[in-house]
PDB file of C-alpha atoms in Angstrom:
ATOM      1  CA  UNK A   3     129.280  99.025 104.438  1.00 74.00           C
ATOM      2  CA  UNK A   4     126.322  98.566 106.780  1.00 77.00           C
ATOM      3  CA  UNK A   5     127.298 101.675 108.743  1.00 81.00           C
ATOM      4  CA  UNK A   6     127.557 103.689 105.520  1.00 84.00           C
ATOM      5  CA  UNK A   7     124.033 102.601 104.516  1.00 83.00           C
ATOM      6  CA  UNK A   8     122.636 103.666 107.884  1.00 86.00           C
ATOM      7  CA  UNK A   9     124.391 107.027 107.698  1.00 88.00           C
ATOM      8  CA  UNK A  10     123.128 107.531 104.155  1.00 88.00           C
ATOM      9  CA  UNK A  11     119.586 106.600 105.238  1.00 88.00           C
ATOM     10  CA  UNK A  12     119.538 109.104 108.118  1.00 90.00           C
ATOM     11  CA  UNK A  13     121.082 111.800 105.936  1.00 92.00           C
ATOM     12  CA  UNK A  14     118.263 111.247 103.454  1.00 92.00           C
ATOM     13  CA  UNK A  15     115.674 111.416 106.260  1.00 90.00           C
ATOM     14  CA  UNK A  16     117.255 114.635 107.550  1.00 91.00           C
ATOM     15  CA  UNK A  17     117.241 116.167 104.060  1.00 92.00           C
ATOM     16  CA  UNK A  18     113.537 115.316 103.542  1.00 91.00           C
ATOM     17  CA  UNK A  19     112.623 116.642 107.003  1.00 88.00           C
ATOM     18  CA  UNK A  20     114.560 119.862 106.406  1.00 87.00           C
ATOM     19  CA  UNK A  21     112.969 120.361 102.979  1.00 88.00           C
ATOM     20  CA  UNK A  22     109.494 119.819 104.459  1.00 84.00           C
ATOM     21  CA  UNK A  23     109.820 121.770 107.698  1.00 86.00           C
ATOM     22  CA  UNK A  24     112.110 124.699 106.885  1.00 87.00           C
ATOM     23  CA  UNK A  25     109.420 126.750 105.042  1.00 86.00           C
ATOM     24  CA  UNK A  26     107.083 126.435 108.037  1.00 87.00           C
ATOM     25  CA  UNK A  27     109.920 127.232 110.462  1.00 88.00           C
ATOM     26  CA  UNK A  28     110.772 130.316 108.384  1.00 86.00           C
ATOM     27  CA  UNK A  29     107.114 131.395 108.555  1.00 87.00           C
ATOM     28  CA  UNK A  30     107.082 130.992 112.360  1.00 89.00           C
ATOM     29  CA  UNK A  31     110.328 132.966 112.811  1.00 88.00           C
ATOM     30  CA  UNK A  32     109.179 135.736 110.458  1.00 86.00           C
ATOM     31  CA  UNK A  33     105.797 136.002 112.185  1.00 87.00           C
ATOM     32  CA  UNK A  34     107.598 136.769 115.467  1.00 88.00           C
ATOM     33  CA  UNK A  35     109.496 139.720 113.993  1.00 84.00           C
ATOM     34  CA  UNK A  36     108.329 143.302 113.672  1.00 80.00           C
ATOM     35  CA  UNK A  37     109.466 146.462 111.942  1.00 73.00           C
ATOM     36  CA  UNK A  38     112.809 146.535 110.138  1.00 72.00           C
ATOM     37  CA  UNK A  39     113.810 143.239 111.740  1.00 74.00           C
ATOM     38  CA  UNK A  40     111.624 141.488 109.118  1.00 71.00           C
ATOM     39  CA  UNK A  41     114.310 142.163 106.503  1.00 73.00           C
ATOM     40  CA  UNK A  42     117.355 141.062 108.501  1.00 74.00           C
ATOM     41  CA  UNK A  43     118.966 137.629 108.216  1.00 73.00           C
ATOM     42  CA  UNK A  44     118.873 135.768 111.544  1.00 74.00           C
ATOM     43  CA  UNK A  45     117.904 132.309 112.796  1.00 76.00           C
ATOM     44  CA  UNK A  46     115.730 133.737 115.578  1.00 80.00           C
ATOM     45  CA  UNK A  47     114.329 137.248 116.248  1.00 80.00           C
ATOM     46  CA  UNK A  48     116.271 139.247 118.838  1.00 80.00           C
ATOM     47  CA  UNK A  49     113.007 140.546 120.350  1.00 82.00           C
ATOM     48  CA  UNK A  50     110.163 138.073 119.638  1.00 85.00           C
ATOM     49  CA  UNK A  51     106.744 139.691 119.523  1.00 86.00           C
ATOM     50  CA  UNK A  52     103.162 138.544 118.936  1.00 89.00           C
ATOM     51  CA  UNK A  53     102.145 141.893 117.433  1.00 89.00           C
ATOM     52  CA  UNK A  54     101.695 140.360 113.970  1.00 89.00           C
ATOM     53  CA  UNK A  55      99.246 137.781 115.348  1.00 91.00           C
ATOM     54  CA  UNK A  56      97.292 140.521 117.112  1.00 90.00           C
ATOM     55  CA  UNK A  57      97.275 142.668 113.960  1.00 88.00           C
ATOM     56  CA  UNK A  58      95.899 139.812 111.842  1.00 88.00           C
ATOM     57  CA  UNK A  59      92.769 139.656 113.985  1.00 90.00           C
ATOM     58  CA  UNK A  60      92.384 143.377 114.720  1.00 89.00           C
ATOM     59  CA  UNK A  61      93.163 144.880 111.300  1.00 86.00           C
ATOM     60  CA  UNK A  62      91.564 142.128 109.196  1.00 84.00           C
ATOM     61  CA  UNK A  63      88.284 140.163 109.503  1.00 89.00           C
ATOM     62  CA  UNK A  64      90.432 137.068 109.881  1.00 90.00           C
ATOM     63  CA  UNK A  65      88.270 135.434 112.528  1.00 92.00           C
ATOM     64  CA  UNK A  66      85.330 135.550 110.125  1.00 93.00           C
ATOM     65  CA  UNK A  67      87.532 134.152 107.342  1.00 93.00           C
ATOM     66  CA  UNK A  68      88.580 131.212 109.542  1.00 94.00           C
ATOM     67  CA  UNK A  69      84.930 130.548 110.432  1.00 95.00           C
ATOM     68  CA  UNK A  70      84.061 130.558 106.703  1.00 95.00           C
ATOM     69  CA  UNK A  71      86.818 128.030 105.981  1.00 94.00           C
ATOM     70  CA  UNK A  72      85.675 125.802 108.850  1.00 94.00           C
ATOM     71  CA  UNK A  73      82.058 125.866 107.611  1.00 96.00           C
ATOM     72  CA  UNK A  74      83.025 125.155 103.999  1.00 95.00           C
ATOM     73  CA  UNK A  75      85.560 122.421 104.812  1.00 94.00           C
ATOM     74  CA  UNK A  76      83.275 120.679 107.346  1.00 95.00           C
ATOM     75  CA  UNK A  77      80.310 120.732 104.947  1.00 96.00           C
ATOM     76  CA  UNK A  78      82.445 119.464 102.065  1.00 95.00           C
ATOM     77  CA  UNK A  79      83.786 116.588 104.186  1.00 94.00           C
ATOM     78  CA  UNK A  80      80.317 115.625 105.449  1.00 95.00           C
ATOM     79  CA  UNK A  81      78.728 115.700 101.987  1.00 95.00           C
ATOM     80  CA  UNK A  82      81.690 113.966 100.323  1.00 94.00           C
ATOM     81  CA  UNK A  83      81.680 111.117 102.832  1.00 93.00           C
ATOM     82  CA  UNK A  84      77.891 110.711 102.788  1.00 92.00           C
ATOM     83  CA  UNK A  85      77.586 110.701  98.994  1.00 93.00           C
ATOM     84  CA  UNK A  86      80.886 108.874  98.502  1.00 91.00           C
ATOM     85  CA  UNK A  87      79.957 106.063 100.906  1.00 90.00           C
ATOM     86  CA  UNK A  88      76.655 105.384  99.154  1.00 90.00           C
ATOM     87  CA  UNK A  89      78.325 105.507  95.740  1.00 91.00           C
ATOM     88  CA  UNK A  90      81.152 103.253  96.949  1.00 89.00           C
ATOM     89  CA  UNK A  91      78.613 100.702  98.205  1.00 88.00           C
ATOM     90  CA  UNK A  92      76.992 100.601  94.770  1.00 88.00           C
ATOM     91  CA  UNK A  93      80.304 100.401  92.890  1.00 89.00           C
ATOM     92  CA  UNK A  94      81.980  98.010  95.307  1.00 85.00           C
ATOM     93  CA  UNK A  95      79.201  95.565  96.234  1.00 83.00           C
ATOM     94  CA  UNK A  96      76.597  95.629  93.448  1.00 83.00           C
ATOM     95  CA  UNK A  97      77.279  94.274  89.965  1.00 83.00           C
ATOM     96  CA  UNK A  98      75.569  96.266  87.203  1.00 84.00           C
ATOM     97  CA  UNK A  99      76.211  97.027  83.569  1.00 86.00           C
ATOM     98  CA  UNK A 100      78.452 100.016  82.942  1.00 84.00           C
ATOM     99  CA  UNK A 101      80.062 100.035  86.414  1.00 85.00           C
ATOM    100  CA  UNK A 102      83.631 100.167  85.083  1.00 86.00           C
ATOM    101  CA  UNK A 103      82.734 102.892  82.577  1.00 89.00           C
ATOM    102  CA  UNK A 104      81.143 105.014  85.314  1.00 88.00           C
ATOM    103  CA  UNK A 105      84.180 104.623  87.562  1.00 86.00           C
ATOM    104  CA  UNK A 106      86.432 105.610  84.667  1.00 87.00           C
ATOM    105  CA  UNK A 107      84.237 108.682  84.045  1.00 88.00           C
ATOM    106  CA  UNK A 108      84.511 109.687  87.729  1.00 86.00           C
ATOM    107  CA  UNK A 109      88.295 109.271  87.557  1.00 82.00           C
ATOM    108  CA  UNK A 110      88.420 111.371  84.392  1.00 84.00           C
ATOM    109  CA  UNK A 111      86.358 114.109  86.070  1.00 80.00           C
ATOM    110  CA  UNK A 112      88.915 114.317  88.880  1.00 79.00           C
ATOM    111  CA  UNK A 113      91.669 115.015  86.344  1.00 82.00           C
ATOM    112  CA  UNK A 114      90.106 118.142  84.840  1.00 80.00           C
ATOM    113  CA  UNK A 115      92.105 121.251  85.810  1.00 84.00           C
ATOM    114  CA  UNK A 116      90.077 123.737  87.832  1.00 84.00           C
ATOM    115  CA  UNK A 117      90.424 126.462  85.208  1.00 86.00           C
ATOM    116  CA  UNK A 118      88.779 124.192  82.599  1.00 85.00           C
ATOM    117  CA  UNK A 119      85.490 124.100  84.529  1.00 87.00           C
ATOM    118  CA  UNK A 120      85.694 127.574  86.027  1.00 88.00           C
ATOM    119  CA  UNK A 121      83.516 129.448  83.507  1.00 87.00           C
ATOM    120  CA  UNK A 122      80.785 126.803  83.360  1.00 88.00           C
ATOM    121  CA  UNK A 123      80.712 126.470  87.121  1.00 90.00           C
ATOM    122  CA  UNK A 124      80.547 130.247  87.484  1.00 91.00           C
ATOM    123  CA  UNK A 125      77.422 130.387  85.289  1.00 91.00           C
ATOM    124  CA  UNK A 126      75.848 127.518  87.233  1.00 92.00           C
ATOM    125  CA  UNK A 127      76.493 129.166  90.601  1.00 92.00           C
ATOM    126  CA  UNK A 128      75.105 132.480  89.381  1.00 91.00           C
ATOM    127  CA  UNK A 129      72.020 130.746  87.974  1.00 93.00           C
ATOM    128  CA  UNK A 130      71.441 129.066  91.344  1.00 92.00           C
ATOM    129  CA  UNK A 131      71.814 132.400  93.154  1.00 92.00           C
ATOM    130  CA  UNK A 132      74.850 131.148  95.111  1.00 91.00           C
ATOM    131  CA  UNK A 133      77.425 133.753  94.005  1.00 92.00           C
ATOM    132  CA  UNK A 134      79.291 135.282  96.954  1.00 91.00           C
ATOM    133  CA  UNK A 135      77.697 132.749  99.288  1.00 93.00           C
ATOM    134  CA  UNK A 136      79.284 129.849 101.157  1.00 93.00           C
ATOM    135  CA  UNK A 137      76.928 127.183  99.680  1.00 94.00           C
ATOM    136  CA  UNK A 138      78.342 128.102  96.267  1.00 93.00           C
ATOM    137  CA  UNK A 139      81.871 127.349  97.503  1.00 93.00           C
ATOM    138  CA  UNK A 140      80.696 124.078  99.039  1.00 94.00           C
ATOM    139  CA  UNK A 141      79.137 123.045  95.723  1.00 93.00           C
ATOM    140  CA  UNK A 142      82.306 123.971  93.825  1.00 93.00           C
ATOM    141  CA  UNK A 143      84.650 122.173  96.225  1.00 93.00           C
ATOM    142  CA  UNK A 144      82.579 118.995  95.960  1.00 93.00           C
ATOM    143  CA  UNK A 145      83.720 118.867  92.345  1.00 90.00           C
ATOM    144  CA  UNK A 146      87.275 118.402  93.650  1.00 91.00           C
ATOM    145  CA  UNK A 147      86.674 116.056  96.586  1.00 92.00           C
ATOM    146  CA  UNK A 148      83.839 113.757  95.530  1.00 92.00           C
ATOM    147  CA  UNK A 149      85.681 111.847  92.732  1.00 91.00           C
ATOM    148  CA  UNK A 150      88.651 110.726  94.832  1.00 89.00           C
ATOM    149  CA  UNK A 151      86.337 110.065  97.793  1.00 92.00           C
ATOM    150  CA  UNK A 152      84.297 107.637  95.662  1.00 91.00           C
ATOM    151  CA  UNK A 153      87.448 105.952  94.356  1.00 89.00           C
ATOM    152  CA  UNK A 154      89.141 105.514  97.734  1.00 87.00           C
ATOM    153  CA  UNK A 155      86.019 104.237  99.495  1.00 89.00           C
ATOM    154  CA  UNK A 156      85.156 101.927  96.581  1.00 89.00           C
ATOM    155  CA  UNK A 157      88.607 100.309  96.767  1.00 85.00           C
ATOM    156  CA  UNK A 158      88.151  99.716 100.513  1.00 85.00           C
ATOM    157  CA  UNK A 159      84.524  98.543 100.141  1.00 84.00           C
ATOM    158  CA  UNK A 160      85.584  95.862  97.646  1.00 84.00           C
ATOM    159  CA  UNK A 161      87.973  94.334 100.194  1.00 81.00           C
ATOM    160  CA  UNK A 162      85.289  93.783 102.851  1.00 82.00           C
ATOM    161  CA  UNK A 163      84.441  90.070 103.267  1.00 81.00           C
ATOM    162  CA  UNK A 164      81.465  88.885 101.249  1.00 81.00           C
ATOM    163  CA  UNK A 165      80.552  86.422 104.024  1.00 82.00           C
ATOM    164  CA  UNK A 166      79.664  89.252 106.444  1.00 81.00           C
ATOM    165  CA  UNK A 167      77.218  90.742 103.955  1.00 79.00           C
ATOM    166  CA  UNK A 168      75.649  87.331 103.238  1.00 81.00           C
ATOM    167  CA  UNK A 169      75.268  86.571 106.968  1.00 83.00           C
ATOM    168  CA  UNK A 170      73.549  89.929 107.517  1.00 82.00           C
ATOM    169  CA  UNK A 171      71.167  89.268 104.627  1.00 82.00           C
ATOM    170  CA  UNK A 172      70.315  85.864 106.084  1.00 82.00           C
ATOM    171  CA  UNK A 173      69.438  87.597 109.378  1.00 81.00           C
ATOM    172  CA  UNK A 174      67.057  89.874 107.485  1.00 79.00           C
ATOM    173  CA  UNK A 175      69.165  93.045 107.257  1.00 80.00           C
ATOM    174  CA  UNK A 176      68.328  95.382 104.411  1.00 79.00           C
ATOM    175  CA  UNK A 177      70.749  97.301 102.204  1.00 78.00           C
ATOM    176  CA  UNK A 178      70.809 100.432 104.365  1.00 80.00           C
ATOM    177  CA  UNK A 179      71.249  98.370 107.549  1.00 84.00           C
ATOM    178  CA  UNK A 180      74.207  96.527 106.014  1.00 82.00           C
ATOM    179  CA  UNK A 181      75.756  99.799 104.882  1.00 80.00           C
ATOM    180  CA  UNK A 182      75.323 101.926 108.020  1.00 82.00           C
ATOM    181  CA  UNK A 183      75.443  99.352 110.841  1.00 82.00           C
ATOM    182  CA  UNK A 184      77.901  96.775 109.456  1.00 82.00           C
ATOM    183  CA  UNK A 185      80.142  98.211 106.756  1.00 83.00           C
ATOM    184  CA  UNK A 186      80.491 101.781 108.017  1.00 83.00           C
ATOM    185  CA  UNK A 187      82.059 100.818 111.408  1.00 83.00           C
ATOM    186  CA  UNK A 188      84.516  98.573 109.553  1.00 83.00           C
ATOM    187  CA  UNK A 189      85.518 101.448 107.271  1.00 82.00           C
ATOM    188  CA  UNK A 190      86.716 103.736 110.070  1.00 82.00           C
ATOM    189  CA  UNK A 191      90.386 104.087 108.948  1.00 81.00           C
ATOM    190  CA  UNK A 192      89.430 104.585 105.294  1.00 84.00           C
ATOM    191  CA  UNK A 193      86.732 107.108 106.226  1.00 88.00           C
ATOM    192  CA  UNK A 194      89.115 109.109 108.447  1.00 87.00           C
ATOM    193  CA  UNK A 195      91.947 109.228 105.901  1.00 86.00           C
ATOM    194  CA  UNK A 196      89.587 110.106 103.042  1.00 89.00           C
ATOM    195  CA  UNK A 197      87.786 112.734 105.107  1.00 90.00           C
ATOM    196  CA  UNK A 198      91.073 114.334 106.135  1.00 89.00           C
ATOM    197  CA  UNK A 199      92.241 114.540 102.520  1.00 89.00           C
ATOM    198  CA  UNK A 200      88.906 116.130 101.567  1.00 92.00           C
ATOM    199  CA  UNK A 201      89.253 118.594 104.468  1.00 92.00           C
ATOM    200  CA  UNK A 202      92.763 119.612 103.340  1.00 90.00           C
ATOM    201  CA  UNK A 203      91.586 120.133  99.747  1.00 92.00           C
ATOM    202  CA  UNK A 204      88.640 122.304 100.832  1.00 93.00           C
ATOM    203  CA  UNK A 205      90.723 124.162 103.446  1.00 93.00           C
ATOM    204  CA  UNK A 206      93.470 125.090 100.955  1.00 91.00           C
ATOM    205  CA  UNK A 207      91.327 125.650  97.841  1.00 93.00           C
ATOM    206  CA  UNK A 208      92.045 129.071  96.332  1.00 93.00           C
ATOM    207  CA  UNK A 209      90.851 129.500  92.726  1.00 93.00           C
ATOM    208  CA  UNK A 210      87.152 128.765  93.303  1.00 93.00           C
ATOM    209  CA  UNK A 211      87.147 130.805  96.521  1.00 93.00           C
ATOM    210  CA  UNK A 212      88.723 133.775  94.713  1.00 92.00           C
ATOM    211  CA  UNK A 213      86.285 133.568  91.780  1.00 92.00           C
ATOM    212  CA  UNK A 214      83.024 132.853  93.579  1.00 92.00           C
ATOM    213  CA  UNK A 215      83.339 135.313  96.492  1.00 91.00           C
ATOM    214  CA  UNK A 216      83.436 139.088  96.384  1.00 89.00           C
ATOM    215  CA  UNK A 217      83.328 140.479  99.921  1.00 90.00           C
ATOM    216  CA  UNK A 218      85.600 140.029 102.947  1.00 86.00           C
ATOM    217  CA  UNK A 219      82.688 138.596 104.921  1.00 88.00           C
ATOM    218  CA  UNK A 220      82.420 135.603 102.556  1.00 91.00           C
ATOM    219  CA  UNK A 221      86.102 134.930 101.825  1.00 92.00           C
ATOM    220  CA  UNK A 222      87.982 131.912 103.116  1.00 93.00           C
ATOM    221  CA  UNK A 223      91.495 132.048 104.590  1.00 92.00           C
ATOM    222  CA  UNK A 224      93.596 131.341 101.427  1.00 92.00           C
ATOM    223  CA  UNK A 225      91.986 134.272  99.605  1.00 93.00           C
ATOM    224  CA  UNK A 226      92.051 136.485 102.686  1.00 92.00           C
ATOM    225  CA  UNK A 227      95.802 135.909 103.099  1.00 91.00           C
ATOM    226  CA  UNK A 228      96.487 136.520  99.403  1.00 89.00           C
ATOM    227  CA  UNK A 229      94.580 139.832  99.460  1.00 88.00           C
ATOM    228  CA  UNK A 230      96.113 141.222 102.661  1.00 85.00           C
ATOM    229  CA  UNK A 231      97.487 144.733 102.292  1.00 77.00           C
ATOM    230  CA  UNK A 232      99.323 147.090 104.576  1.00 71.00           C
ATOM    231  CA  UNK A 233      98.841 150.813 105.065  1.00 69.00           C
ATOM    232  CA  UNK A 234      98.742 151.212 101.251  1.00 68.00           C
ATOM    233  CA  UNK A 235      97.687 148.953  98.389  1.00 65.00           C
ATOM    234  CA  UNK A 236     101.349 148.571  97.367  1.00 68.00           C
ATOM    235  CA  UNK A 237     102.652 147.423 100.760  1.00 72.00           C
ATOM    236  CA  UNK A 238     102.842 143.727 101.570  1.00 77.00           C
ATOM    237  CA  UNK A 239     102.592 143.103 105.348  1.00 84.00           C
ATOM    238  CA  UNK A 240     104.912 140.077 105.463  1.00 86.00           C
ATOM    239  CA  UNK A 241     104.699 139.740 109.229  1.00 86.00           C
ATOM    240  CA  UNK A 242     100.901 139.526 109.186  1.00 88.00           C
ATOM    241  CA  UNK A 243     100.916 137.180 106.183  1.00 90.00           C
ATOM    242  CA  UNK A 244     103.319 134.803 107.917  1.00 90.00           C
ATOM    243  CA  UNK A 245     101.333 134.964 111.177  1.00 91.00           C
ATOM    244  CA  UNK A 246      98.116 134.167 109.297  1.00 91.00           C
ATOM    245  CA  UNK A 247      99.849 131.290 107.482  1.00 91.00           C
ATOM    246  CA  UNK A 248     100.976 129.790 110.791  1.00 91.00           C
ATOM    247  CA  UNK A 249      97.484 130.133 112.277  1.00 91.00           C
ATOM    248  CA  UNK A 250      95.756 128.341 109.373  1.00 90.00           C
ATOM    249  CA  UNK A 251      98.377 125.567 109.309  1.00 89.00           C
ATOM    250  CA  UNK A 252      97.867 124.604 112.951  1.00 88.00           C
ATOM    251  CA  UNK A 253      94.409 122.936 112.481  1.00 85.00           C
ATOM    252  CA  UNK A 254      95.813 120.669 109.752  1.00 85.00           C
ATOM    253  CA  UNK A 255      98.769 119.659 111.958  1.00 86.00           C
ATOM    254  CA  UNK A 256      96.421 119.009 114.901  1.00 86.00           C
ATOM    255  CA  UNK A 257      94.117 116.806 112.791  1.00 84.00           C
ATOM    256  CA  UNK A 258      97.018 114.793 111.348  1.00 82.00           C
ATOM    257  CA  UNK A 259      98.530 114.215 114.806  1.00 83.00           C
ATOM    258  CA  UNK A 260      95.144 113.278 116.299  1.00 81.00           C
ATOM    259  CA  UNK A 261      94.287 110.743 113.578  1.00 77.00           C
ATOM    260  CA  UNK A 262      97.764 109.626 112.463  1.00 73.00           C
ATOM    261  CA  UNK A 263      97.210 105.947 113.298  1.00 71.00           C
ATOM    262  CA  UNK A 264      93.880 105.767 111.466  1.00 69.00           C
ATOM    263  CA  UNK A 265      95.335 107.683 108.506  1.00 69.00           C
ATOM    264  CA  UNK A 266      98.214 105.221 108.101  1.00 66.00           C
ATOM    265  CA  UNK A 267      95.817 102.280 108.496  1.00 65.00           C
ATOM    266  CA  UNK A 268      93.455 103.713 105.909  1.00 61.00           C
ATOM    267  CA  UNK A 269      96.133 104.563 103.359  1.00 61.00           C
ATOM    268  CA  UNK A 270      97.810 101.141 103.657  1.00 60.00           C
ATOM    269  CA  UNK A 271      94.590  99.095 103.752  1.00 58.00           C
ATOM    270  CA  UNK A 272      94.908  96.257 101.260  1.00 51.00           C
ATOM    271  CA  UNK A 273      98.533  97.059 100.466  1.00 48.00           C
ATOM    272  CA  UNK A 274      99.802  93.729 101.857  1.00 46.00           C
ATOM    273  CA  UNK A 275      96.722  91.671 101.155  1.00 48.00           C
ATOM    274  CA  UNK A 276      97.778  88.208 100.042  1.00 40.00           C
TER     275      UNK A 276
END
């Protein structure tokens, strides 16, 4: 019975791993094929080639698109963490009337579908003169990342010991000193996990990037990949699309592997508090 449970467990793990990794493996294998070999069924290309990767950067402004995504995602993470940390300090450590209602309003804002706010946000970005500019995308993506950033950091801020804050106040520390020099170092795992989630949202965001940009020079990678064309407007260059997909997935994998311990610590913080 015990052996059957272990076999069943590892079969389940293998099924989940296969379901998660096979699409990426298919993209890697397809990106290494060229010509008519793209449409043959095989586990590995007979003559692997990097021509699709070279074509992505020579036939498309893909380097510029990657730089745009890096700028937008980095700015969104920095602004989300800065604003979210200050908001979390207020919601988590200061008692004031209407705190629960405000948190509920922030949670409700995070549940709006993107298409529901698209027209209003489009008018706002045009009025601010940010259409087809990266600051417009940064402003739009903050609408997606800031609510869950505030919620996650508030939950972690509430669990910090009250005694540490009181001892700092006795020593004469002000509010900003307590926040930046005492609480912020203690919130490392939560900050890393929240920042990585915000980075993934901004990196993969498509609808706002498609609506608020017009030229290749301002597009981010999801839109650039979706609008790739071959020698004619009716040809889909699958090899280039798969190569581009592999290239833009690698930074996410690298970040997750680099911060995996802090991510797990941040996501499980408070889960076994007793």
